[in-house]
Amino acid sequence: MAIFTFLGTGTSQGVPVIGCRCEVCTSTDRRDNRLRTSAMVEAEGQRIVIDAGPDFRQQMLREGVAELDAILFTHHHKDHTGGLDDVRAFNFNHYPRIRPMHIYATATTASYLRKDYDYAFAEQKYIGAPELRLHEIDTEQQFKVGDIEITPIRGTHAPNIEVVGFRIGAMAYLTDFKTIEPSEVDKLRGVEHLVVNALRFEPHHSHFNVEEAVALVREIAPTKAYLTHSSHRMGLYSEAEKLLPEGVMLAYDGLKFEF
């Protein structure tokens, strides 16, 4: 049995949005407070995080995570990569033994990580820089983290911006998708728990809206589907949830499920 945790379910600005006084951003319902989108999977003695955005430190503290084995990256945007430096805590929490963090990304995303965190990949690093082991993944090939087999699911976020989701057993996680090819949809057949991004009800140029996300859910027909990467434009959680079809729920930070 594996455990999935929604570390964050918000879009790039998070919710509340700085300076916004809308009913969602001022809501007292904790489900309307969304850190940047990220998730955690615990299975086969491994703990894996998907994306380490600017709220990574806060998410790790909230969930009480003391040990982490790997991070998978969906793409290179800062709301998904901006917290990578904070893996230093996991590198050095058993000092003097230093434990490198294994990170997995496509060649494109890896190139951005090497540029943005060049000090972590330098030949002569300063003491205390993050210790990273970067593994480039081929989106056409399965790969393993420990004993966990992972299937990449390729999509597009916007023209010329590729994004990758991940299938682990009967669960699949897709975020920041705008399009997905039929061949990639086929990789999702048989999934029981599908997590998919839905920015808002209105259309958007680079993210699924609710209608598009639900259309994919209906094609895959999982037992349960969860919508994530939602903005304040989604509306109040208590109201938006009522508008979703049976078997589809709006995710919120801290929500967990087993698969």
Tab-separated table of N, CA, C and O in Angstrom, residues 42 61 79 115 137 146 154 195 200 206 225 229 232 244:
chain	number	residue	atom	x	y	z
A	42	GLU	N	4.716	7.882	-0.746
A	42	GLU	CA	5.460	7.004	0.156
A	42	GLU	C	5.095	5.565	-0.179
A	42	GLU	O	3.944	5.162	-0.038
A	61	LEU	N	8.148	20.910	6.473
A	61	LEU	CA	7.942	21.149	7.896
A	61	LEU	C	6.521	20.791	8.315
A	61	LEU	O	6.304	20.182	9.369
A	79	ASP	N	7.726	27.865	-10.122
A	79	ASP	CA	6.783	27.422	-9.087
A	79	ASP	C	6.875	25.924	-8.850
A	79	ASP	O	6.248	25.395	-7.924
A	115	LYS	N	21.589	25.333	-14.783
A	115	LYS	CA	21.818	26.780	-14.923
A	115	LYS	C	21.391	27.518	-13.658
A	115	LYS	O	22.146	28.333	-13.117
A	137	ILE	N	15.776	11.638	-17.420
A	137	ILE	CA	14.834	10.588	-17.788
A	137	ILE	C	14.419	10.732	-19.243
A	137	ILE	O	14.364	11.830	-19.791
A	146	GLY	N	14.514	3.343	-6.352
A	146	GLY	CA	14.496	2.176	-5.487
A	146	GLY	C	13.728	1.060	-6.174
A	146	GLY	O	14.031	0.687	-7.310
A	154	ARG	N	3.876	12.129	-21.038
A	154	ARG	CA	4.283	13.373	-21.688
A	154	ARG	C	3.071	14.217	-22.102
A	154	ARG	O	2.059	13.700	-22.573
A	195	VAL	N	-4.790	12.200	-10.600
A	195	VAL	CA	-4.639	13.589	-10.173
A	195	VAL	C	-4.334	14.410	-11.415
A	195	VAL	O	-3.388	14.091	-12.147
A	200	ARG	N	-9.070	26.596	-13.357
A	200	ARG	CA	-10.286	27.354	-13.061
A	200	ARG	C	-11.397	26.820	-13.954
A	200	ARG	O	-11.177	25.896	-14.751
A	206	SER	N	-2.788	27.890	-21.195
A	206	SER	CA	-1.700	26.942	-20.948
A	206	SER	C	-1.982	25.925	-19.842
A	206	SER	O	-1.064	25.233	-19.411
A	225	ALA	N	-10.918	10.763	-8.963
A	225	ALA	CA	-10.076	11.779	-9.587
A	225	ALA	C	-10.001	12.997	-8.684
A	225	ALA	O	-10.951	13.321	-7.965
A	229	HIS	N	-3.615	22.198	-8.768
A	229	HIS	CA	-3.058	23.378	-9.447
A	229	HIS	C	-4.169	24.382	-9.764
A	229	HIS	O	-4.329	24.825	-10.895
A	232	HIS	N	-7.185	31.155	-7.440
A	232	HIS	CA	-8.309	31.755	-6.714
A	232	HIS	C	-9.518	31.958	-7.617
A	232	HIS	O	-10.635	32.117	-7.140
A	244	LEU	N	-18.734	19.781	-9.325
A	244	LEU	CA	-17.967	18.697	-9.936
A	244	LEU	C	-18.794	17.421	-10.020
A	244	LEU	O	-19.625	17.154	-9.156
